[in-house]
């Protein structure tokens, strides 16, 4: 996934670009861990990764969306919040990962 995004987004990064990868994780702890790994992979190409989960203010997440992202890692609840508020547009998503999907289904 990252290789495809790195190739398609080589060069200057446009402000306000929509994320190409969305990763959903059941807990904030797992979302943070996954985001850290994506950040390591993204850093050499200047791609931006942001983690969206509850327990943190909306402002920095909204700002990250306005500035442009390549990868969003988040918990379902916070992603739904941003969709409901109209902050998040998923039309640019090329890849979706459901990390521990069975656990998310068990949680409802």
Short mmCIF file of N, CA and C in Angstrom, two decimals:
data_model
loop_
_atom_site.label_atom_id
_atom_site.label_comp_id
_atom_site.label_asym_id
_atom_site.label_seq_id
_atom_site.Cartn_x
_atom_site.Cartn_y
_atom_site.Cartn_z
N UNK A 1 0.82 -1.20 0.00
CA UNK A 1 0.00 0.00 0.00
C UNK A 1 0.86 1.25 0.00
N UNK A 2 1.80 1.28 0.93
CA UNK A 2 2.64 2.47 1.03
C UNK A 2 3.46 2.67 -0.24
N UNK A 3 3.93 1.59 -0.82
CA UNK A 3 4.72 1.70 -2.05
C UNK A 3 3.88 2.35 -3.15
N UNK A 4 2.63 1.92 -3.30
CA UNK A 4 1.74 2.51 -4.30
C UNK A 4 1.52 4.00 -4.05
N UNK A 5 1.29 4.36 -2.80
CA UNK A 5 1.04 5.76 -2.46
C UNK A 5 2.31 6.58 -2.64
N UNK A 6 3.44 6.03 -2.25
CA UNK A 6 4.71 6.74 -2.42
C UNK A 6 4.96 7.03 -3.89
N UNK A 7 4.68 6.08 -4.76
CA UNK A 7 4.88 6.30 -6.20
C UNK A 7 3.89 7.31 -6.76
N UNK A 8 2.64 7.20 -6.37
CA UNK A 8 1.62 8.09 -6.93
C UNK A 8 1.70 9.51 -6.39
N UNK A 9 2.35 9.69 -5.25
CA UNK A 9 2.41 11.02 -4.64
C UNK A 9 3.83 11.55 -4.54
N UNK A 10 4.68 11.09 -5.43
CA UNK A 10 6.06 11.58 -5.45
C UNK A 10 6.06 13.05 -5.86
N UNK A 11 7.03 13.77 -5.40
CA UNK A 11 7.15 15.19 -5.73
C UNK A 11 6.48 16.08 -4.72
N UNK A 12 6.22 17.33 -5.12
CA UNK A 12 5.61 18.29 -4.19
C UNK A 12 4.23 17.82 -3.72
N UNK A 13 3.95 18.09 -2.46
CA UNK A 13 2.68 17.67 -1.86
C UNK A 13 1.72 18.85 -1.83
N UNK A 14 0.54 18.65 -2.40
CA UNK A 14 -0.44 19.73 -2.42
C UNK A 14 -1.16 19.84 -1.08
N UNK A 15 -1.41 21.06 -0.69
CA UNK A 15 -2.13 21.32 0.55
C UNK A 15 -3.58 20.86 0.39
N UNK A 16 -4.11 20.27 1.43
CA UNK A 16 -5.50 19.85 1.43
C UNK A 16 -5.76 18.53 0.71
N UNK A 17 -4.68 17.81 0.36
CA UNK A 17 -4.89 16.54 -0.35
C UNK A 17 -5.62 15.55 0.55
N UNK A 18 -6.42 14.72 -0.09
CA UNK A 18 -7.21 13.72 0.63
C UNK A 18 -6.36 12.48 0.87
N UNK A 19 -6.60 11.84 1.98
CA UNK A 19 -5.86 10.63 2.34
C UNK A 19 -6.11 9.54 1.32
N UNK A 20 -5.07 8.72 1.09
CA UNK A 20 -5.17 7.59 0.18
C UNK A 20 -5.32 6.28 0.94
N UNK A 21 -4.90 6.26 2.20
CA UNK A 21 -4.98 5.05 3.02
C UNK A 21 -5.76 5.36 4.30
N UNK A 22 -6.71 4.49 4.62
CA UNK A 22 -7.46 4.58 5.87
C UNK A 22 -7.29 3.27 6.61
N UNK A 23 -6.82 3.36 7.84
CA UNK A 23 -6.66 2.18 8.70
C UNK A 23 -7.58 2.37 9.90
N UNK A 24 -8.46 1.41 10.12
CA UNK A 24 -9.33 1.44 11.30
C UNK A 24 -8.82 0.41 12.30
N UNK A 25 -8.68 0.84 13.54
CA UNK A 25 -8.22 -0.02 14.63
C UNK A 25 -9.21 0.09 15.78
N UNK A 26 -9.41 -0.97 16.55
CA UNK A 26 -10.44 -0.96 17.59
C UNK A 26 -10.13 -0.10 18.81
N UNK A 27 -8.85 0.15 19.10
CA UNK A 27 -8.51 0.91 20.30
C UNK A 27 -7.53 2.02 19.96
N UNK A 28 -7.51 3.03 20.81
CA UNK A 28 -6.57 4.14 20.58
C UNK A 28 -5.12 3.69 20.69
N UNK A 29 -4.87 2.74 21.59
CA UNK A 29 -3.50 2.25 21.75
C UNK A 29 -3.00 1.58 20.47
N UNK A 30 -3.83 0.73 19.89
CA UNK A 30 -3.46 0.07 18.65
C UNK A 30 -3.35 1.08 17.51
N UNK A 31 -4.27 2.03 17.46
CA UNK A 31 -4.21 3.06 16.42
C UNK A 31 -2.89 3.83 16.50
N UNK A 32 -2.46 4.17 17.69
CA UNK A 32 -1.18 4.88 17.86
C UNK A 32 -0.01 4.04 17.38
N UNK A 33 -0.01 2.75 17.75
CA UNK A 33 1.08 1.86 17.34
C UNK A 33 1.15 1.73 15.82
N UNK A 34 0.00 1.56 15.20
CA UNK A 34 -0.05 1.43 13.74
C UNK A 34 0.42 2.74 13.09
N UNK A 35 -0.03 3.87 13.62
CA UNK A 35 0.37 5.17 13.07
C UNK A 35 1.88 5.36 13.16
N UNK A 36 2.49 4.95 14.25
CA UNK A 36 3.95 5.07 14.40
C UNK A 36 4.68 4.31 13.30
N UNK A 37 4.21 3.13 12.98
CA UNK A 37 4.83 2.34 11.93
C UNK A 37 4.65 3.02 10.57
N UNK A 38 3.46 3.51 10.29
CA UNK A 38 3.23 4.21 9.04
C UNK A 38 4.09 5.47 8.95
N UNK A 39 4.27 6.17 10.07
CA UNK A 39 5.10 7.38 10.06
C UNK A 39 6.54 7.05 9.67
N UNK A 40 7.06 5.95 10.15
CA UNK A 40 8.42 5.54 9.78
C UNK A 40 8.51 5.26 8.29
N UNK A 41 7.50 4.61 7.74
CA UNK A 41 7.50 4.31 6.31
C UNK A 41 7.29 5.56 5.46
N UNK A 42 6.52 6.50 5.96
CA UNK A 42 6.16 7.69 5.20
C UNK A 42 7.22 8.77 5.22
N UNK A 43 8.01 8.81 6.26
CA UNK A 43 8.95 9.91 6.47
C UNK A 43 9.90 10.17 5.29
N UNK A 44 10.54 9.15 4.72
CA UNK A 44 11.50 9.44 3.63
C UNK A 44 10.87 10.15 2.43
N UNK A 45 9.58 9.94 2.18
CA UNK A 45 8.92 10.55 1.03
C UNK A 45 8.12 11.80 1.38
N UNK A 46 8.17 12.20 2.64
CA UNK A 46 7.44 13.40 3.05
C UNK A 46 5.94 13.22 3.07
N UNK A 47 5.47 11.99 3.19
CA UNK A 47 4.04 11.74 3.29
C UNK A 47 3.58 12.01 4.72
N UNK A 48 2.34 12.44 4.85
CA UNK A 48 1.82 12.78 6.17
C UNK A 48 0.86 11.72 6.67
N UNK A 49 1.05 11.37 7.93
CA UNK A 49 0.23 10.38 8.62
C UNK A 49 -0.37 11.06 9.85
N UNK A 50 -1.63 10.77 10.11
CA UNK A 50 -2.26 11.32 11.31
C UNK A 50 -3.11 10.25 11.95
N UNK A 51 -3.15 10.28 13.28
CA UNK A 51 -3.95 9.32 14.03
C UNK A 51 -5.15 10.04 14.63
N UNK A 52 -6.33 9.46 14.44
CA UNK A 52 -7.58 10.04 14.92
C UNK A 52 -8.22 9.07 15.90
N UNK A 53 -8.31 9.50 17.16
CA UNK A 53 -8.99 8.67 18.16
C UNK A 53 -9.60 9.58 19.22
N UNK A 54 -10.51 9.01 19.97
CA UNK A 54 -11.16 9.77 21.02
C UNK A 54 -10.19 10.11 22.14
N UNK A 55 -10.62 11.02 23.00
CA UNK A 55 -9.78 11.43 24.12
C UNK A 55 -8.80 12.52 23.77
N UNK A 56 -8.84 12.98 22.53
CA UNK A 56 -7.99 14.09 22.09
C UNK A 56 -8.87 15.15 21.44
N UNK A 57 -8.41 16.39 21.42
CA UNK A 57 -9.22 17.46 20.82
C UNK A 57 -9.41 17.27 19.32
N UNK A 58 -10.51 17.77 18.81
CA UNK A 58 -10.79 17.71 17.38
C UNK A 58 -9.93 18.67 16.58
N UNK A 59 -9.57 19.80 17.17
CA UNK A 59 -8.87 20.86 16.45
C UNK A 59 -7.64 20.40 15.68
N UNK A 60 -6.68 19.74 16.32
CA UNK A 60 -5.49 19.30 15.58
C UNK A 60 -5.82 18.31 14.46
N UNK A 61 -6.82 17.48 14.66
CA UNK A 61 -7.20 16.53 13.62
C UNK A 61 -7.84 17.27 12.44
N UNK A 62 -8.68 18.24 12.72
CA UNK A 62 -9.29 19.04 11.66
C UNK A 62 -8.23 19.83 10.90
N UNK A 63 -7.26 20.35 11.61
CA UNK A 63 -6.16 21.09 10.97
C UNK A 63 -5.35 20.18 10.06
N UNK A 64 -5.08 18.96 10.51
CA UNK A 64 -4.35 17.98 9.69
C UNK A 64 -5.12 17.68 8.41
N UNK A 65 -6.43 17.58 8.50
CA UNK A 65 -7.25 17.33 7.31
C UNK A 65 -7.17 18.50 6.34
N UNK A 66 -7.21 19.72 6.85
CA UNK A 66 -7.13 20.90 5.99
C UNK A 66 -5.76 21.01 5.32
N UNK A 67 -4.72 20.66 6.05
CA UNK A 67 -3.36 20.77 5.51
C UNK A 67 -3.06 19.68 4.49
N UNK A 68 -3.71 18.54 4.61
CA UNK A 68 -3.52 17.44 3.67
C UNK A 68 -2.84 16.26 4.32
N UNK A 69 -3.37 15.09 4.05
CA UNK A 69 -2.86 13.85 4.62
C UNK A 69 -2.70 12.80 3.53
N UNK A 70 -1.91 11.81 3.84
CA UNK A 70 -1.77 10.67 2.96
C UNK A 70 -2.31 9.40 3.61
N UNK A 71 -2.16 9.31 4.93
CA UNK A 71 -2.61 8.14 5.68
C UNK A 71 -3.36 8.60 6.93
N UNK A 72 -4.53 8.04 7.14
CA UNK A 72 -5.28 8.28 8.38
C UNK A 72 -5.40 6.94 9.10
N UNK A 73 -5.01 6.93 10.34
CA UNK A 73 -5.19 5.76 11.20
C UNK A 73 -6.13 6.21 12.31
N UNK A 74 -7.22 5.49 12.52
CA UNK A 74 -8.15 5.95 13.53
C UNK A 74 -9.04 4.87 14.08
N UNK A 75 -9.73 5.24 15.14
CA UNK A 75 -10.73 4.36 15.71
C UNK A 75 -12.07 4.65 15.03
N UNK A 76 -12.94 3.66 14.94
CA UNK A 76 -14.20 3.87 14.23
C UNK A 76 -15.02 5.04 14.76
N UNK A 77 -15.09 5.18 16.08
CA UNK A 77 -15.89 6.26 16.66
C UNK A 77 -15.43 7.64 16.22
N UNK A 78 -14.15 7.90 16.26
CA UNK A 78 -13.64 9.22 15.89
C UNK A 78 -13.74 9.45 14.37
N UNK A 79 -13.54 8.40 13.60
CA UNK A 79 -13.69 8.55 12.14
C UNK A 79 -15.15 8.88 11.82
N UNK A 80 -16.08 8.20 12.47
CA UNK A 80 -17.50 8.49 12.26
C UNK A 80 -17.81 9.92 12.67
N UNK A 81 -17.25 10.39 13.79
CA UNK A 81 -17.46 11.78 14.23
C UNK A 81 -17.03 12.76 13.14
N UNK A 82 -15.87 12.56 12.56
CA UNK A 82 -15.37 13.48 11.52
C UNK A 82 -16.22 13.39 10.26
N UNK A 83 -16.70 12.21 9.93
CA UNK A 83 -17.60 12.08 8.77
C UNK A 83 -18.91 12.81 9.03
N UNK A 84 -19.46 12.63 10.22
CA UNK A 84 -20.73 13.27 10.58
C UNK A 84 -20.60 14.79 10.59
N UNK A 85 -19.46 15.29 11.06
CA UNK A 85 -19.23 16.74 11.13
C UNK A 85 -18.87 17.34 9.77
N UNK A 86 -18.65 16.49 8.77
CA UNK A 86 -18.30 16.99 7.45
C UNK A 86 -16.83 17.36 7.29
N UNK A 87 -16.00 16.99 8.25
CA UNK A 87 -14.57 17.30 8.19
C UNK A 87 -13.81 16.35 7.29
N UNK A 88 -14.26 15.12 7.20
CA UNK A 88 -13.52 14.06 6.54
C UNK A 88 -14.21 13.65 5.25
N UNK A 89 -13.44 13.66 4.17
CA UNK A 89 -13.91 13.23 2.86
C UNK A 89 -13.10 11.99 2.47
N UNK A 90 -13.77 10.88 2.30
CA UNK A 90 -13.08 9.62 2.01
C UNK A 90 -13.00 9.33 0.51
N UNK A 91 -13.33 10.30 -0.33
CA UNK A 91 -13.36 10.04 -1.77
C UNK A 91 -11.99 9.74 -2.38
N UNK A 92 -10.91 10.09 -1.69
CA UNK A 92 -9.57 9.81 -2.20
C UNK A 92 -8.98 8.51 -1.72
N UNK A 93 -9.71 7.79 -0.88
CA UNK A 93 -9.18 6.56 -0.30
C UNK A 93 -8.99 5.49 -1.38
N UNK A 94 -7.78 4.95 -1.43
CA UNK A 94 -7.45 3.88 -2.37
C UNK A 94 -7.31 2.54 -1.65
N UNK A 95 -6.93 2.57 -0.37
CA UNK A 95 -6.71 1.35 0.40
C UNK A 95 -7.34 1.50 1.78
N UNK A 96 -8.01 0.44 2.23
CA UNK A 96 -8.61 0.41 3.57
C UNK A 96 -8.11 -0.83 4.29
N UNK A 97 -7.72 -0.64 5.54
CA UNK A 97 -7.28 -1.75 6.38
C UNK A 97 -8.18 -1.78 7.61
N UNK A 98 -8.75 -2.94 7.88
CA UNK A 98 -9.54 -3.14 9.10
C UNK A 98 -8.69 -3.99 10.03
N UNK A 99 -7.95 -3.34 10.89
CA UNK A 99 -7.07 -4.03 11.82
C UNK A 99 -7.90 -4.61 12.95
N UNK A 100 -7.77 -5.90 13.17
CA UNK A 100 -8.55 -6.61 14.19
C UNK A 100 -10.05 -6.39 13.98
N UNK A 101 -10.50 -6.63 12.75
CA UNK A 101 -11.91 -6.43 12.41
C UNK A 101 -12.83 -7.27 13.29
N UNK A 102 -12.38 -8.46 13.64
CA UNK A 102 -13.21 -9.31 14.51
C UNK A 102 -13.45 -8.63 15.87
N UNK A 103 -12.43 -7.97 16.37
CA UNK A 103 -12.57 -7.26 17.66
C UNK A 103 -13.53 -6.08 17.53
N UNK A 104 -13.46 -5.36 16.42
CA UNK A 104 -14.37 -4.23 16.21
C UNK A 104 -15.80 -4.72 16.12
N UNK A 105 -16.03 -5.86 15.47
CA UNK A 105 -17.38 -6.43 15.39
C UNK A 105 -17.87 -6.86 16.76
N UNK A 106 -16.98 -7.42 17.57
CA UNK A 106 -17.36 -7.83 18.93
C UNK A 106 -17.73 -6.63 19.79
N UNK A 107 -17.09 -5.48 19.53
CA UNK A 107 -17.36 -4.27 20.29
C UNK A 107 -18.65 -3.59 19.83
N UNK A 108 -19.13 -3.96 18.67
CA UNK A 108 -20.36 -3.36 18.15
C UNK A 108 -20.06 -2.25 17.20
#
